[in-house]
Amino acid sequence: MERKKALELVEKQLTEHRYQHTLGVMETAIELAQRYNVDEKKAEIAAIFHDYAKFRPKEEMSQILLDQNMPSDLLVHNTELWHAPVGAYLVQTEVGIHDEEILDAIRYHTSGRQDMTMLEKVIFVADYIEPGRHFPGVEEVRAVAKHDLDRALILSLRNTMMFLIKKNQPVYPETLLTYNAMVLNLK
Ligand code: DGI
Ligand code: FE
Ligand code: FE
Ligand code: FE
């Protein structure tokens, strides 16, 4: 799909702020894809659609999670986790994107998963470091992403988990499993 068409479709789903975030993720994902030899076109499309479901009503998202047999433990965890798998589903059914690599990059962009593909890592890290992000620690992750995508992913997972723990919030098991798998694989 052409970039212009994809952006038109996603803009309708998002607030202006979230659309600007999406443009930042797109630019950053393309840069990372070039740097780490990942398919740029797939990175562009996955980035454009990664937050497609962000503003769907919670009732619609939980219904899709149930109907589509998505991991049921998502229902008891933070609702922020839902838009990723629901987005993968809606991008397939409403937008007609069927590329499994792109859909997986959308599906796992919030929780992460063990054995992430390079495209999944690019989207996850781009989402965290795009120029519109301003939280503590983001500069370090931006710097590390210039030479080591795995370490940048570990840092973003660590920061996210620490942020949740400091707020007395649960950590979705898949996020911790992603962190553990990445650290165990570090060379
Ligand atoms: O949709 P975005 O805001 O662009 O970013 P995202 O899809 O990565 O969502 C991140 C939010 O999800 C972040 O504010 C933390 C929250 N969250 C809640 N529980 C978890 C979680 N993120 C992860 N990775 N794991 C959790 O268990
Ligand atoms: Fe998201
Ligand atoms: Fe993220
Ligand atoms: Fe995002």
Short mmCIF file of C-alpha atoms and ligand atoms in Angstrom, two decimals:
data_model
loop_
_atom_site.label_atom_id
_atom_site.label_comp_id
_atom_site.label_asym_id
_atom_site.label_seq_id
_atom_site.Cartn_x
_atom_site.Cartn_y
_atom_site.Cartn_z
CA MET A 1 0.00 0.00 0.00
CA GLU A 2 1.12 3.51 -0.82
CA ARG A 3 2.25 5.66 2.13
CA LYS A 4 -0.25 8.42 1.32
CA LYS A 5 -3.21 6.02 1.26
CA ALA A 6 -2.06 4.30 4.49
CA LEU A 7 -1.70 7.62 6.29
CA GLU A 8 -5.14 8.75 5.14
CA LEU A 9 -6.68 5.55 6.53
CA VAL A 10 -4.93 5.77 9.89
CA GLU A 11 -5.45 9.51 10.38
CA LYS A 12 -9.22 8.90 10.60
CA GLN A 13 -8.65 6.50 13.51
CA LEU A 14 -6.44 8.75 15.63
CA THR A 15 -6.30 12.06 17.46
CA GLU A 16 -3.99 14.72 16.03
CA HIS A 17 -1.45 14.03 18.80
CA ARG A 18 -1.44 10.29 18.14
CA TYR A 19 -1.21 10.89 14.40
CA GLN A 20 1.92 13.03 14.94
CA HIS A 21 3.33 10.20 17.10
CA THR A 22 2.59 7.79 14.24
CA LEU A 23 4.52 9.98 11.77
CA GLY A 24 7.45 9.98 14.20
CA VAL A 25 7.33 6.19 14.55
CA MET A 26 7.22 5.89 10.75
CA GLU A 27 10.32 8.06 10.23
CA THR A 28 12.21 6.34 13.05
CA ALA A 29 11.22 2.83 11.94
CA ILE A 30 12.46 3.52 8.40
CA GLU A 31 15.80 4.79 9.76
CA LEU A 32 16.19 1.72 11.98
CA ALA A 33 15.18 -0.58 9.11
CA GLN A 34 17.91 0.94 6.93
CA ARG A 35 20.46 0.66 9.71
CA TYR A 36 19.65 -2.97 10.57
CA ASN A 37 18.81 -4.34 7.12
CA VAL A 38 15.10 -4.79 7.64
CA ASP A 39 12.51 -4.45 4.85
CA GLU A 40 11.85 -0.69 4.80
CA LYS A 41 8.45 -0.94 3.20
CA LYS A 42 7.23 -3.41 5.84
CA ALA A 43 8.63 -1.17 8.57
CA GLU A 44 6.81 1.82 7.06
CA ILE A 45 3.43 0.07 6.87
CA ALA A 46 3.73 -1.59 10.30
CA ALA A 47 4.67 1.78 11.85
CA ILE A 48 1.81 3.62 10.17
CA PHE A 49 -0.76 1.11 11.45
CA HIS A 50 0.81 0.14 14.81
CA ASP A 51 -1.64 2.23 16.91
CA TYR A 52 -4.63 1.78 14.57
CA ALA A 53 -6.87 0.43 17.39
CA LYS A 54 -5.67 2.85 20.10
CA PHE A 55 -9.00 4.69 20.39
CA ARG A 56 -11.47 1.83 19.99
CA PRO A 57 -13.91 1.53 22.89
CA LYS A 58 -12.72 -0.91 25.57
CA GLU A 59 -15.91 -2.97 25.15
CA GLU A 60 -15.19 -3.45 21.44
CA MET A 61 -11.59 -4.43 22.16
CA SER A 62 -12.44 -6.94 24.91
CA GLN A 63 -15.12 -8.48 22.67
CA ILE A 64 -12.57 -8.94 19.86
CA LEU A 65 -10.06 -10.42 22.35
CA LEU A 66 -12.67 -13.00 23.38
CA ASP A 67 -14.13 -13.72 19.92
CA GLN A 68 -10.74 -14.10 18.27
CA ASN A 69 -9.31 -16.32 21.04
CA MET A 70 -6.54 -13.90 21.86
CA PRO A 71 -4.56 -14.60 25.08
CA SER A 72 -7.21 -14.39 27.82
CA ASP A 73 -4.72 -13.17 30.44
CA LEU A 74 -4.74 -9.84 28.56
CA LEU A 75 -8.21 -9.22 29.97
CA VAL A 76 -6.95 -9.05 33.56
CA HIS A 77 -3.94 -6.90 32.64
CA ASN A 78 -3.65 -3.22 31.74
CA THR A 79 -6.13 -2.24 29.01
CA GLU A 80 -3.22 -0.37 27.35
CA LEU A 81 -2.04 -3.78 26.14
CA TRP A 82 -5.22 -4.48 24.15
CA HIS A 83 -4.82 -2.14 21.20
CA ALA A 84 -1.83 -4.07 19.87
CA PRO A 85 -3.41 -7.51 19.18
CA VAL A 86 -6.78 -5.88 18.41
CA GLY A 87 -4.97 -3.54 16.00
CA ALA A 88 -3.39 -6.49 14.17
CA TYR A 89 -6.85 -8.00 13.78
CA LEU A 90 -8.53 -4.79 12.58
CA VAL A 91 -5.72 -3.88 10.20
CA GLN A 92 -6.32 -7.27 8.60
CA THR A 93 -10.12 -7.15 8.54
CA GLU A 94 -10.71 -3.43 7.92
CA VAL A 95 -7.63 -2.36 5.98
CA GLY A 96 -6.93 -5.67 4.20
CA ILE A 97 -3.29 -6.08 5.19
CA HIS A 98 -2.49 -9.78 5.41
CA ASP A 99 1.31 -9.81 5.61
CA GLU A 100 1.96 -11.88 8.77
CA GLU A 101 5.27 -10.14 9.50
CA ILE A 102 3.61 -6.75 9.49
CA LEU A 103 0.65 -8.03 11.52
CA ASP A 104 3.00 -9.59 14.12
CA ALA A 105 4.94 -6.33 14.42
CA ILE A 106 1.65 -4.59 15.24
CA ARG A 107 0.45 -7.45 17.49
CA TYR A 108 3.57 -7.45 19.68
CA HIS A 109 4.45 -3.74 19.66
CA THR A 110 3.27 -3.19 23.26
CA SER A 111 3.87 -6.47 25.14
CA GLY A 112 6.86 -7.71 23.18
CA ARG A 113 7.31 -11.47 22.89
CA GLN A 114 10.08 -14.03 23.07
CA ASP A 115 12.08 -14.47 19.86
CA MET A 116 11.01 -11.20 18.28
CA THR A 117 11.83 -10.76 14.60
CA MET A 118 14.02 -7.86 13.48
CA LEU A 119 10.92 -6.09 12.12
CA GLU A 120 9.17 -6.50 15.50
CA LYS A 121 12.20 -5.07 17.31
CA VAL A 122 12.37 -2.12 14.89
CA ILE A 123 8.71 -1.21 15.50
CA PHE A 124 8.95 -1.72 19.28
CA VAL A 125 12.03 0.48 19.60
CA ALA A 126 10.80 3.11 17.09
CA ASP A 127 7.57 3.41 19.13
CA TYR A 128 9.68 4.07 22.22
CA ILE A 129 12.23 6.54 20.80
CA GLU A 130 10.38 8.51 18.09
CA PRO A 131 11.18 12.26 18.30
CA GLY A 132 7.89 13.11 20.06
CA ARG A 133 8.73 10.98 23.12
CA HIS A 134 10.14 12.90 26.06
CA PHE A 135 10.24 10.61 29.10
CA PRO A 136 13.31 10.09 31.33
CA GLY A 137 15.86 7.74 29.80
CA VAL A 138 14.70 8.09 26.21
CA GLU A 139 17.91 9.87 25.12
CA GLU A 140 20.02 6.91 26.24
CA VAL A 141 17.81 4.48 24.31
CA ARG A 142 18.04 6.73 21.21
CA ALA A 143 21.84 6.70 21.45
CA VAL A 144 22.06 2.94 21.93
CA ALA A 145 19.61 2.31 19.05
CA LYS A 146 22.20 3.83 16.71
CA HIS A 147 24.50 0.83 17.16
CA ASP A 148 22.73 -1.98 19.06
CA LEU A 149 19.05 -2.68 18.48
CA ASP A 150 18.91 -5.52 21.03
CA ARG A 151 20.34 -3.38 23.82
CA ALA A 152 17.96 -0.57 22.91
CA LEU A 153 15.05 -3.00 23.16
CA ILE A 154 16.29 -4.25 26.55
CA LEU A 155 16.55 -0.67 27.83
CA SER A 156 13.05 0.21 26.69
CA LEU A 157 11.64 -2.96 28.29
CA ARG A 158 13.52 -2.20 31.50
CA ASN A 159 12.30 1.40 31.61
CA THR A 160 8.70 0.36 30.93
CA MET A 161 8.75 -2.35 33.61
CA MET A 162 10.37 -0.05 36.17
CA PHE A 163 7.80 2.65 35.39
CA LEU A 164 4.97 0.15 35.98
CA ILE A 165 6.51 -1.24 39.18
CA LYS A 166 7.05 2.24 40.61
CA LYS A 167 3.35 2.91 40.07
CA ASN A 168 2.43 -0.38 41.80
CA GLN A 169 1.13 -1.76 38.53
CA PRO A 170 1.44 -5.36 37.34
CA VAL A 171 3.83 -6.33 34.54
CA TYR A 172 2.35 -8.48 31.81
CA PRO A 173 4.26 -11.81 31.95
CA GLU A 174 5.14 -11.68 28.23
CA THR A 175 6.95 -8.37 28.76
CA LEU A 176 9.15 -9.88 31.49
CA LEU A 177 9.69 -13.03 29.38
CA THR A 178 10.78 -10.82 26.48
CA TYR A 179 13.23 -8.99 28.72
CA ASN A 180 14.64 -12.25 30.14
CA ALA A 181 15.03 -13.86 26.72
CA MET A 182 16.78 -10.78 25.34
CA VAL A 183 19.20 -10.51 28.29
CA LEU A 184 20.00 -14.24 28.19
CA ASN A 185 20.82 -13.90 24.50
CA LEU A 186 23.15 -10.91 24.87
CA LYS A 187 26.60 -11.52 23.56
O1 DGI B 1 0.52 3.00 22.21
P1 DGI B 1 1.70 3.80 22.66
O2 DGI B 1 1.39 4.73 23.79
O3 DGI B 1 2.40 4.50 21.53
O4 DGI B 1 2.80 2.80 23.25
P2 DGI B 1 2.64 1.24 23.62
O5 DGI B 1 1.73 0.56 22.69
O6 DGI B 1 4.03 0.71 23.71
O7 DGI B 1 1.95 1.26 25.05
C1 DGI B 1 2.79 1.45 26.15
C2 DGI B 1 1.98 1.63 27.37
O8 DGI B 1 1.48 0.39 27.84
C3 DGI B 1 2.90 2.19 28.43
O9 DGI B 1 2.33 3.40 28.92
C4 DGI B 1 2.93 1.16 29.47
C5 DGI B 1 1.65 0.40 29.24
N1 DGI B 1 1.70 -0.96 29.79
C6 DGI B 1 0.91 -1.38 30.78
N2 DGI B 1 1.22 -2.61 31.14
C7 DGI B 1 2.25 -3.00 30.37
C8 DGI B 1 2.55 -1.95 29.49
N3 DGI B 1 3.54 -2.05 28.57
C9 DGI B 1 4.23 -3.22 28.53
N4 DGI B 1 5.21 -3.37 27.64
N5 DGI B 1 3.98 -4.26 29.41
C10 DGI B 1 3.02 -4.19 30.34
O10 DGI B 1 2.82 -5.12 31.13
FE FE B 2 0.75 1.38 20.91
FE FE B 3 5.88 0.37 22.98
FE FE B 4 2.69 3.97 19.51
#
